[in-house]
PDB file of C-alpha atoms in Angstrom:
ATOM      1  CA  MET A 458     112.592 117.898  70.814  1.00 89.00           C
ATOM      2  CA  ILE A 459     110.360 115.737  68.622  1.00 92.00           C
ATOM      3  CA  CYS A 460     111.531 112.606  70.423  1.00 95.00           C
ATOM      4  CA  ALA A 461     111.027 114.273  73.883  1.00 95.00           C
ATOM      5  CA  LEU A 462     107.477 115.154  73.004  1.00 95.00           C
ATOM      6  CA  GLY A 463     106.936 112.078  71.299  1.00 97.00           C
ATOM      7  CA  ALA A 464     107.929 110.325  74.572  1.00 96.00           C
ATOM      8  CA  ALA A 465     105.427 112.332  76.539  1.00 95.00           C
ATOM      9  CA  VAL A 466     102.797 111.448  74.021  1.00 96.00           C
ATOM     10  CA  CYS A 467     103.472 107.742  74.379  1.00 96.00           C
ATOM     11  CA  PHE A 468     103.794 107.882  78.330  1.00 94.00           C
ATOM     12  CA  GLY A 469     100.517 110.134  78.759  1.00 93.00           C
ATOM     13  CA  THR A 470      98.635 107.769  76.504  1.00 94.00           C
ATOM     14  CA  ALA A 471      99.886 104.565  78.121  1.00 92.00           C
ATOM     15  CA  THR A 472      98.772 105.696  81.286  1.00 88.00           C
ATOM     16  CA  VAL A 473      95.128 106.009  80.285  1.00 90.00           C
ATOM     17  CA  LEU A 474      94.999 102.849  78.519  1.00 89.00           C
ATOM     18  CA  GLN A 475      96.448 100.922  81.449  1.00 82.00           C
ATOM     19  CA  ALA A 476      93.834 102.596  83.555  1.00 80.00           C
ATOM     20  CA  MET A 477      91.269 101.516  81.165  1.00 83.00           C
ATOM     21  CA  ALA A 478      92.557  97.934  81.105  1.00 80.00           C
ATOM     22  CA  ALA A 479      92.660  97.864  85.032  1.00 71.00           C
ATOM     23  CA  ARG A 480      88.940  99.104  85.328  1.00 73.00           C
ATOM     24  CA  ALA A 481      88.014  96.350  82.710  1.00 74.00           C
ATOM     25  CA  ALA A 482      89.890  93.793  84.610  1.00 68.00           C
ATOM     26  CA  ALA A 483      88.315  94.771  87.935  1.00 63.00           C
ATOM     27  CA  SER A 484      84.763  94.561  86.641  1.00 66.00           C
ATOM     28  CA  ASP A 485      85.371  91.042  85.209  1.00 67.00           C
ATOM     29  CA  GLY A 486      86.688  90.113  88.570  1.00 60.00           C
ATOM     30  CA  GLY A 487      83.354  90.957  90.229  1.00 54.00           C
ATOM     31  CA  THR A 488      82.794  93.257  93.234  1.00 45.00           C
ATOM     32  CA  GLY A 489      84.635  91.285  96.050  1.00 46.00           C
ATOM     33  CA  ASP A 490      88.434  91.702  97.069  1.00 45.00           C
ATOM     34  CA  GLY A 491      89.624  91.158  93.544  1.00 40.00           C
ATOM     35  CA  ALA A 492      88.141  94.062  92.073  1.00 38.00           C
ATOM     36  CA  THR A 493      88.981  96.500  94.942  1.00 39.00           C
ATOM     37  CA  GLY A 494      92.607  95.167  95.248  1.00 41.00           C
ATOM     38  CA  GLY A 495      92.274  94.879  99.078  1.00 43.00           C
ATOM     39  CA  GLY A 496      95.358  92.853  99.552  1.00 42.00           C
ATOM     40  CA  ALA A 497      98.682  91.698  97.894  1.00 41.00           C
ATOM     41  CA  GLY A 498      96.936  88.569  96.435  1.00 38.00           C
ATOM     42  CA  ALA A 499      94.153  90.629  94.857  1.00 40.00           C
ATOM     43  CA  ASP A 500      96.584  93.015  93.445  1.00 51.00           C
ATOM     44  CA  ALA A 501      98.419  90.181  91.632  1.00 55.00           C
ATOM     45  CA  ALA A 502      95.257  88.648  90.307  1.00 61.00           C
ATOM     46  CA  LEU A 503      94.027  91.924  88.860  1.00 56.00           C
ATOM     47  CA  LEU A 504      97.298  92.409  87.278  1.00 60.00           C
ATOM     48  CA  LEU A 505      96.957  88.906  85.623  1.00 68.00           C
ATOM     49  CA  ARG A 506      93.761  89.971  84.184  1.00 69.00           C
ATOM     50  CA  ALA A 507      94.613  93.163  83.022  1.00 68.00           C
ATOM     51  CA  VAL A 508      97.723  91.878  81.080  1.00 71.00           C
ATOM     52  CA  ARG A 509      95.169  89.725  79.061  1.00 75.00           C
ATOM     53  CA  GLN A 510      93.534  93.011  78.086  1.00 80.00           C
ATOM     54  CA  TRP A 511      94.717  94.505  74.791  1.00 87.00           C
ATOM     55  CA  ARG A 512      94.736  98.065  76.022  1.00 86.00           C
ATOM     56  CA  TYR A 513      97.218  97.111  78.787  1.00 84.00           C
ATOM     57  CA  LEU A 514      99.500  95.606  76.201  1.00 90.00           C
ATOM     58  CA  VAL A 515      99.545  98.543  73.831  1.00 93.00           C
ATOM     59  CA  GLY A 516     100.202 100.703  77.124  1.00 89.00           C
ATOM     60  CA  LEU A 517     103.336  98.607  77.880  1.00 89.00           C
ATOM     61  CA  ALA A 518     104.327  98.834  74.315  1.00 94.00           C
ATOM     62  CA  LEU A 519     103.957 102.730  74.264  1.00 96.00           C
ATOM     63  CA  ASP A 520     105.926 102.852  77.495  1.00 93.00           C
ATOM     64  CA  GLY A 521     108.800 100.970  75.863  1.00 94.00           C
ATOM     65  CA  VAL A 522     108.783 103.300  72.681  1.00 97.00           C
ATOM     66  CA  GLY A 523     108.571 106.237  74.971  1.00 95.00           C
ATOM     67  CA  PHE A 524     111.649 105.203  76.642  1.00 94.00           C
ATOM     68  CA  LEU A 525     113.648 104.815  73.654  1.00 95.00           C
ATOM     69  CA  LEU A 526     112.393 108.332  72.470  1.00 96.00           C
ATOM     70  CA  GLN A 527     113.739 109.564  75.743  1.00 95.00           C
ATOM     71  CA  ILE A 528     117.148 108.018  75.445  1.00 94.00           C
ATOM     72  CA  VAL A 529     117.215 109.503  71.927  1.00 94.00           C
ATOM     73  CA  ALA A 530     116.038 113.026  73.032  1.00 93.00           C
ATOM     74  CA  LEU A 531     118.626 113.134  76.071  1.00 93.00           C
ATOM     75  CA  ARG A 532     121.439 112.299  73.668  1.00 89.00           C
ATOM     76  CA  SER A 533     120.703 115.518  71.436  1.00 88.00           C
ATOM     77  CA  LEU A 534     118.905 117.921  73.922  1.00 92.00           C
ATOM     78  CA  PRO A 535     119.764 119.686  77.195  1.00 94.00           C
ATOM     79  CA  ILE A 536     118.230 117.727  80.255  1.00 95.00           C
ATOM     80  CA  TYR A 537     116.118 120.651  81.189  1.00 95.00           C
ATOM     81  CA  ALA A 538     114.421 120.516  78.130  1.00 95.00           C
ATOM     82  CA  VAL A 539     113.943 116.697  77.991  1.00 95.00           C
ATOM     83  CA  GLY A 540     112.722 116.803  81.859  1.00 96.00           C
ATOM     84  CA  ALA A 541     110.239 119.478  81.135  1.00 95.00           C
ATOM     85  CA  ALA A 542     108.775 117.596  78.021  1.00 94.00           C
ATOM     86  CA  LEU A 543     108.303 114.373  80.138  1.00 94.00           C
ATOM     87  CA  ALA A 544     106.589 116.173  82.812  1.00 95.00           C
ATOM     88  CA  ALA A 545     104.212 117.564  79.936  1.00 93.00           C
ATOM     89  CA  SER A 546     103.002 113.634  79.717  1.00 95.00           C
ATOM     90  CA  LEU A 547     100.277 114.640  82.543  1.00 95.00           C
ATOM     91  CA  ALA A 548      98.864 117.189  80.076  1.00 96.00           C
ATOM     92  CA  VAL A 549      98.701 114.298  77.539  1.00 95.00           C
ATOM     93  CA  THR A 550      97.014 112.097  80.203  1.00 94.00           C
ATOM     94  CA  ALA A 551      94.560 114.761  80.960  1.00 94.00           C
ATOM     95  CA  VAL A 552      93.472 115.522  77.685  1.00 95.00           C
ATOM     96  CA  VAL A 553      93.452 111.598  76.648  1.00 94.00           C
ATOM     97  CA  ALA A 554      91.228 111.028  79.794  1.00 92.00           C
ATOM     98  CA  ALA A 555      89.044 113.736  78.910  1.00 92.00           C
ATOM     99  CA  ARG A 556      88.304 111.908  75.694  1.00 91.00           C
ATOM    100  CA  LEU A 557      88.428 108.224  76.338  1.00 90.00           C
ATOM    101  CA  LEU A 558      87.435 108.048  80.197  1.00 87.00           C
ATOM    102  CA  HIS A 559      85.017 110.824  79.770  1.00 87.00           C
ATOM    103  CA  VAL A 560      86.834 112.859  82.770  1.00 89.00           C
ATOM    104  CA  ARG A 561      85.712 116.263  82.995  1.00 90.00           C
ATOM    105  CA  LEU A 562      88.511 118.866  83.112  1.00 92.00           C
ATOM    106  CA  SER A 563      87.602 122.129  84.804  1.00 93.00           C
ATOM    107  CA  ARG A 564      88.646 125.574  83.248  1.00 94.00           C
ATOM    108  CA  VAL A 565      91.928 125.781  85.247  1.00 95.00           C
ATOM    109  CA  GLU A 566      92.860 122.446  84.237  1.00 95.00           C
ATOM    110  CA  TRP A 567      92.337 123.170  80.326  1.00 96.00           C
ATOM    111  CA  GLY A 568      94.341 126.277  81.173  1.00 97.00           C
ATOM    112  CA  ALA A 569      97.100 124.390  82.659  1.00 96.00           C
ATOM    113  CA  VAL A 570      97.222 122.076  79.649  1.00 96.00           C
ATOM    114  CA  GLY A 571      97.831 125.445  77.496  1.00 96.00           C
ATOM    115  CA  VAL A 572     100.362 126.716  79.792  1.00 96.00           C
ATOM    116  CA  VAL A 573     102.191 123.345  79.530  1.00 96.00           C
ATOM    117  CA  CYS A 574     102.251 123.795  75.927  1.00 96.00           C
ATOM    118  CA  ALA A 575     103.210 127.406  76.046  1.00 96.00           C
ATOM    119  CA  GLY A 576     106.328 126.662  78.220  1.00 96.00           C
ATOM    120  CA  LEU A 577     107.320 123.775  75.995  1.00 95.00           C
ATOM    121  CA  ALA A 578     107.248 126.136  72.940  1.00 95.00           C
ATOM    122  CA  MET A 579     109.334 128.538  74.844  1.00 96.00           C
ATOM    123  CA  LEU A 580     111.769 125.734  75.585  1.00 94.00           C
ATOM    124  CA  GLY A 581     111.904 124.730  71.946  1.00 92.00           C
ATOM    125  CA  LEU A 582     112.900 128.107  70.936  1.00 94.00           C
ATOM    126  CA  ALA A 583     115.291 128.805  73.517  1.00 94.00           C
ATOM    127  CA  SER A 584     117.059 125.345  73.914  1.00 91.00           C
ATOM    128  CA  GLY A 585     120.610 124.880  72.567  1.00 86.00           C
ATOM    129  CA  ALA A 586     122.512 121.465  71.698  1.00 76.00           C
ATOM    130  CA  GLU A 587     123.202 118.987  74.630  1.00 76.00           C
ATOM    131  CA  GLY A 588     126.332 120.050  76.630  1.00 76.00           C
ATOM    132  CA  ASP A 589     129.621 118.671  75.283  1.00 74.00           C
ATOM    133  CA  ARG A 590     131.421 117.893  78.558  1.00 81.00           C
ATOM    134  CA  ALA A 591     132.190 114.393  79.446  1.00 79.00           C
ATOM    135  CA  GLY A 592     130.884 113.347  82.920  1.00 85.00           C
ATOM    136  CA  SER A 593     133.606 112.846  85.404  1.00 91.00           C
ATOM    137  CA  ILE A 594     134.116 109.516  87.171  1.00 94.00           C
ATOM    138  CA  ALA A 595     133.090 111.462  90.363  1.00 95.00           C
ATOM    139  CA  LEU A 596     129.751 112.259  88.806  1.00 96.00           C
ATOM    140  CA  LYS A 597     129.101 108.727  87.715  1.00 96.00           C
ATOM    141  CA  TYR A 598     129.659 107.436  91.222  1.00 97.00           C
ATOM    142  CA  ALA A 599     127.460 110.339  92.630  1.00 97.00           C
ATOM    143  CA  MET A 600     124.611 108.962  90.335  1.00 97.00           C
ATOM    144  CA  LEU A 601     125.121 105.451  91.524  1.00 97.00           C
ATOM    145  CA  GLY A 602     125.021 106.800  95.161  1.00 97.00           C
ATOM    146  CA  THR A 603     122.057 108.622  94.657  1.00 97.00           C
ATOM    147  CA  ALA A 604     120.418 105.827  93.185  1.00 97.00           C
ATOM    148  CA  VAL A 605     121.164 103.752  96.184  1.00 97.00           C
ATOM    149  CA  GLY A 606     119.975 106.546  98.223  1.00 96.00           C
ATOM    150  CA  VAL A 607     116.695 106.448  96.535  1.00 95.00           C
ATOM    151  CA  LEU A 608     116.233 102.953  97.713  1.00 92.00           C
ATOM    152  CA  LEU A 609     117.096 103.846 101.171  1.00 93.00           C
ATOM    153  CA  LEU A 610     114.744 106.770 101.036  1.00 92.00           C
ATOM    154  CA  GLY A 611     112.032 104.506 100.053  1.00 89.00           C
ATOM    155  CA  ALA A 612     112.382 102.199 103.059  1.00 87.00           C
ATOM    156  CA  VAL A 613     112.505 105.323 105.333  1.00 88.00           C
ATOM    157  CA  GLY A 614     109.561 106.893 103.726  1.00 86.00           C
ATOM    158  CA  GLY A 615     107.206 103.779 103.616  1.00 79.00           C
ATOM    159  CA  ARG A 616     106.984 104.001 107.324  1.00 83.00           C
ATOM    160  CA  LEU A 617     105.944 107.814 107.457  1.00 84.00           C
ATOM    161  CA  PRO A 618     102.604 108.864 108.375  1.00 80.00           C
ATOM    162  CA  GLU A 619     100.185 109.110 105.381  1.00 73.00           C
ATOM    163  CA  ARG A 620     100.277 112.899 104.854  1.00 70.00           C
ATOM    164  CA  GLY A 621     104.011 112.875 104.562  1.00 83.00           C
ATOM    165  CA  ARG A 622     104.591 109.472 102.853  1.00 87.00           C
ATOM    166  CA  ALA A 623     103.208 110.363  99.607  1.00 88.00           C
ATOM    167  CA  LEU A 624     105.340 113.300  99.106  1.00 90.00           C
ATOM    168  CA  VAL A 625     108.486 111.579 100.244  1.00 92.00           C
ATOM    169  CA  LEU A 626     108.017 108.745  98.075  1.00 91.00           C
ATOM    170  CA  GLY A 627     106.879 110.830  95.284  1.00 92.00           C
ATOM    171  CA  LEU A 628     110.058 112.941  95.569  1.00 94.00           C
ATOM    172  CA  GLY A 629     112.168 109.800  95.846  1.00 95.00           C
ATOM    173  CA  ALA A 630     110.560 108.500  92.512  1.00 93.00           C
ATOM    174  CA  GLY A 631     111.428 111.648  90.931  1.00 95.00           C
ATOM    175  CA  PHE A 632     115.076 111.682  91.891  1.00 97.00           C
ATOM    176  CA  GLY A 633     115.145 108.030  90.684  1.00 96.00           C
ATOM    177  CA  PHE A 634     113.938 109.358  87.155  1.00 95.00           C
ATOM    178  CA  GLY A 635     116.228 112.193  87.314  1.00 96.00           C
ATOM    179  CA  VAL A 636     119.216 109.665  87.858  1.00 97.00           C
ATOM    180  CA  VAL A 637     117.988 107.829  84.786  1.00 96.00           C
ATOM    181  CA  GLU A 638     118.027 111.141  82.689  1.00 95.00           C
ATOM    182  CA  VAL A 639     121.520 112.156  83.933  1.00 96.00           C
ATOM    183  CA  ALA A 640     122.915 108.410  83.605  1.00 96.00           C
ATOM    184  CA  VAL A 641     121.820 108.232  79.898  1.00 94.00           C
ATOM    185  CA  ARG A 642     124.150 110.949  79.301  1.00 94.00           C
ATOM    186  CA  LEU A 643     126.973 109.684  81.057  1.00 95.00           C
ATOM    187  CA  VAL A 644     126.850 106.252  79.094  1.00 93.00           C
ATOM    188  CA  ASP A 645     129.226 107.155  76.416  1.00 85.00           C
ATOM    189  CA  ASP A 646     130.460 103.864  75.166  1.00 87.00           C
ATOM    190  CA  LEU A 647     127.987 101.002  74.274  1.00 88.00           C
ATOM    191  CA  ALA A 648     130.472  98.234  74.095  1.00 92.00           C
ATOM    192  CA  VAL A 649     129.665  95.500  76.510  1.00 94.00           C
ATOM    193  CA  GLY A 650     133.079  95.725  78.500  1.00 93.00           C
ATOM    194  CA  SER A 651     132.617  99.573  78.835  1.00 92.00           C
ATOM    195  CA  LEU A 652     128.914  99.319  80.004  1.00 94.00           C
ATOM    196  CA  LEU A 653     130.017  96.771  82.694  1.00 95.00           C
ATOM    197  CA  ARG A 654     132.865  99.032  83.950  1.00 95.00           C
ATOM    198  CA  ASN A 655     130.649 102.340  83.965  1.00 96.00           C
ATOM    199  CA  PRO A 656     128.907 103.232  87.269  1.00 97.00           C
ATOM    200  CA  ALA A 657     126.461 105.003  85.371  1.00 96.00           C
ATOM    201  CA  THR A 658     125.008 101.849  83.861  1.00 96.00           C
ATOM    202  CA  TYR A 659     124.298 100.598  87.230  1.00 97.00           C
ATOM    203  CA  ALA A 660     123.191 103.884  88.475  1.00 97.00           C
ATOM    204  CA  LEU A 661     120.558 103.637  85.670  1.00 96.00           C
ATOM    205  CA  LEU A 662     119.278 100.350  86.457  1.00 96.00           C
ATOM    206  CA  VAL A 663     119.094 100.728  90.234  1.00 96.00           C
ATOM    207  CA  GLY A 664     117.601 104.719  89.913  1.00 95.00           C
ATOM    208  CA  GLY A 665     114.926 103.341  87.414  1.00 93.00           C
ATOM    209  CA  GLY A 666     114.071 100.416  89.187  1.00 92.00           C
ATOM    210  CA  ALA A 667     113.895 102.081  92.341  1.00 93.00           C
ATOM    211  CA  ALA A 668     111.882 104.930  91.050  1.00 92.00           C
ATOM    212  CA  PHE A 669     109.197 102.629  89.934  1.00 88.00           C
ATOM    213  CA  LEU A 670     108.927 100.903  93.086  1.00 89.00           C
ATOM    214  CA  LEU A 671     108.639 104.183  95.009  1.00 90.00           C
ATOM    215  CA  LEU A 672     106.032 105.650  92.608  1.00 88.00           C
ATOM    216  CA  THR A 673     103.838 102.398  92.821  1.00 82.00           C
ATOM    217  CA  SER A 674     103.875 102.520  96.494  1.00 84.00           C
ATOM    218  CA  ALA A 675     103.258 106.261  96.627  1.00 84.00           C
ATOM    219  CA  LEU A 676     100.236 106.143  94.283  1.00 79.00           C
ATOM    220  CA  GLN A 677      98.681 103.189  96.140  1.00 74.00           C
ATOM    221  CA  ARG A 678      99.302 104.352  99.738  1.00 71.00           C
ATOM    222  CA  GLY A 679      98.794 108.054  99.463  1.00 76.00           C
ATOM    223  CA  SER A 680      97.431 110.969  97.632  1.00 84.00           C
ATOM    224  CA  VAL A 681      97.954 110.692  93.823  1.00 86.00           C
ATOM    225  CA  THR A 682      98.233 114.445  93.570  1.00 90.00           C
ATOM    226  CA  VAL A 683     100.742 114.985  96.239  1.00 90.00           C
ATOM    227  CA  ALA A 684     102.884 111.984  95.007  1.00 90.00           C
ATOM    228  CA  THR A 685     102.948 113.143  91.497  1.00 92.00           C
ATOM    229  CA  ALA A 686     103.694 116.766  92.251  1.00 93.00           C
ATOM    230  CA  GLY A 687     106.745 115.357  94.477  1.00 92.00           C
ATOM    231  CA  MET A 688     107.644 113.280  91.278  1.00 94.00           C
ATOM    232  CA  VAL A 689     107.745 116.200  88.801  1.00 95.00           C
ATOM    233  CA  VAL A 690     109.858 118.319  91.191  1.00 94.00           C
ATOM    234  CA  GLY A 691     112.203 115.567  91.861  1.00 94.00           C
ATOM    235  CA  GLU A 692     112.751 114.704  88.124  1.00 94.00           C
ATOM    236  CA  THR A 693     113.041 118.084  86.443  1.00 95.00           C
ATOM    237  CA  ILE A 694     114.859 120.436  88.754  1.00 95.00           C
ATOM    238  CA  GLY A 695     117.931 118.477  89.928  1.00 95.00           C
ATOM    239  CA  PRO A 696     118.748 116.894  86.539  1.00 95.00           C
ATOM    240  CA  ALA A 697     118.335 120.147  85.050  1.00 95.00           C
ATOM    241  CA  VAL A 698     121.108 121.784  87.378  1.00 94.00           C
ATOM    242  CA  VAL A 699     123.369 118.979  86.834  1.00 95.00           C
ATOM    243  CA  GLY A 700     123.181 119.249  82.943  1.00 93.00           C
ATOM    244  CA  VAL A 701     123.600 122.886  82.971  1.00 93.00           C
ATOM    245  CA  VAL A 702     126.483 122.987  85.809  1.00 93.00           C
ATOM    246  CA  TRP A 703     128.451 119.665  85.020  1.00 93.00           C
ATOM    247  CA  LEU A 704     127.642 118.651  81.620  1.00 93.00           C
ATOM    248  CA  GLY A 705     127.567 122.002  79.792  1.00 90.00           C
ATOM    249  CA  ASP A 706     123.951 122.326  78.813  1.00 92.00           C
ATOM    250  CA  ARG A 707     123.316 125.790  77.310  1.00 90.00           C
ATOM    251  CA  THR A 708     120.727 127.573  75.621  1.00 92.00           C
ATOM    252  CA  ARG A 709     121.043 129.728  72.202  1.00 92.00           C
ATOM    253  CA  GLU A 710     122.770 132.808  72.726  1.00 91.00           C
ATOM    254  CA  GLY A 711     120.799 135.528  74.435  1.00 92.00           C
ATOM    255  CA  LEU A 712     117.734 133.137  75.285  1.00 94.00           C
ATOM    256  CA  GLU A 713     118.865 132.090  78.686  1.00 94.00           C
ATOM    257  CA  TRP A 714     115.827 134.018  80.231  1.00 96.00           C
ATOM    258  CA  LEU A 715     113.346 132.401  77.790  1.00 96.00           C
ATOM    259  CA  ALA A 716     114.662 128.874  78.796  1.00 95.00           C
ATOM    260  CA  VAL A 717     114.393 129.755  82.383  1.00 95.00           C
ATOM    261  CA  LEU A 718     110.721 130.987  81.834  1.00 96.00           C
ATOM    262  CA  GLY A 719     109.792 128.158  79.735  1.00 96.00           C
ATOM    263  CA  PHE A 720     111.106 125.698  82.263  1.00 96.00           C
ATOM    264  CA  ALA A 721     109.251 127.428  84.841  1.00 96.00           C
ATOM    265  CA  VAL A 722     106.092 127.536  82.913  1.00 96.00           C
ATOM    266  CA  ALA A 723     105.978 123.909  81.875  1.00 96.00           C
ATOM    267  CA  VAL A 724     106.838 122.472  85.391  1.00 96.00           C
ATOM    268  CA  VAL A 725     104.065 124.781  87.042  1.00 96.00           C
ATOM    269  CA  GLY A 726     101.550 123.586  84.553  1.00 96.00           C
ATOM    270  CA  ALA A 727     102.333 120.146  85.163  1.00 96.00           C
ATOM    271  CA  LEU A 728     102.152 120.536  88.714  1.00 95.00           C
ATOM    272  CA  ALA A 729      98.449 121.834  88.366  1.00 95.00           C
ATOM    273  CA  LEU A 730      97.747 118.787  86.468  1.00 95.00           C
ATOM    274  CA  ALA A 731      99.289 116.371  89.060  1.00 94.00           C
ATOM    275  CA  ARG A 732      95.941 114.538  89.849  1.00 92.00           C
ATOM    276  CA  PHE A 733      96.452 112.897  86.537  1.00 93.00           C
ATOM    277  CA  GLY A 734      99.602 111.038  87.731  1.00 90.00           C
ATOM    278  CA  GLU A 735      97.295 107.979  87.912  1.00 84.00           C
ATOM    279  CA  ALA A 736      94.536 108.488  85.343  1.00 81.00           C
ATOM    280  CA  PRO A 737      91.390 108.789  87.265  1.00 75.00           C
ATOM    281  CA  GLU A 738      88.237 106.577  86.614  1.00 67.00           C
ATOM    282  CA  GLY A 739      85.791 107.787  84.210  1.00 57.00           C
ATOM    283  CA  GLY A 740      82.263 109.184  85.290  1.00 48.00           C
ATOM    284  CA  ALA A 741      79.379 106.846  85.707  1.00 39.00           C
TER     285      ALA A 741
END
């Protein structure tokens, strides 16, 4: 659980540092199109300026460390516990943004941070060890098919009206991240030959890449709150069900109710903080 929480801290902090770097890069670029990101070229120029900011590089490093911690957590904890912990990165972003970006949190949002922490505490008490079932070849191909489906969903969702587009793309991104969570458990041999023959390897790569593409598009072209809420739902509920039903994830004896309650509380708290899916700009 420590690794899962460490991943959440890394991801949540990285979001704020990258937001600070992007703001600084936009300011350096002046007030024209380069600052506003009005087109593809302006976005590329902004990115090139951002990667020269130390905060952006530290954020990328934290993303890498967070991903490694996520892998370690998924190899030792039930998927439902890791998924809820990763959703808690929104609480980390909110707290760090309040400190570094001087974002004012409402009482409801501070309450949501506390709710997330309470849910994670319940999960920590109730979670058992990871399931001991080896994933079937059918499940591995199902994950690969789901990853491809996420790409197709992105192609369709990008053409929807603005209101539905953010939700569909956010859900698709969540499904993609969920594929990554499950695929990590389905990679049981790290030998090069076995990795190349394992459909879960390709599911992990395709699902992760598709998720980042869809989430980026959702945040750029729609409501951050709606997109992030869709992502949280997509990356927590489905993988949790797969872990329990097909991979044998369990709770400590007699604490099933506490695990279900903790999972629900943590996810609901994260949804209340969905506007921090992309760290907001600070006050004047």
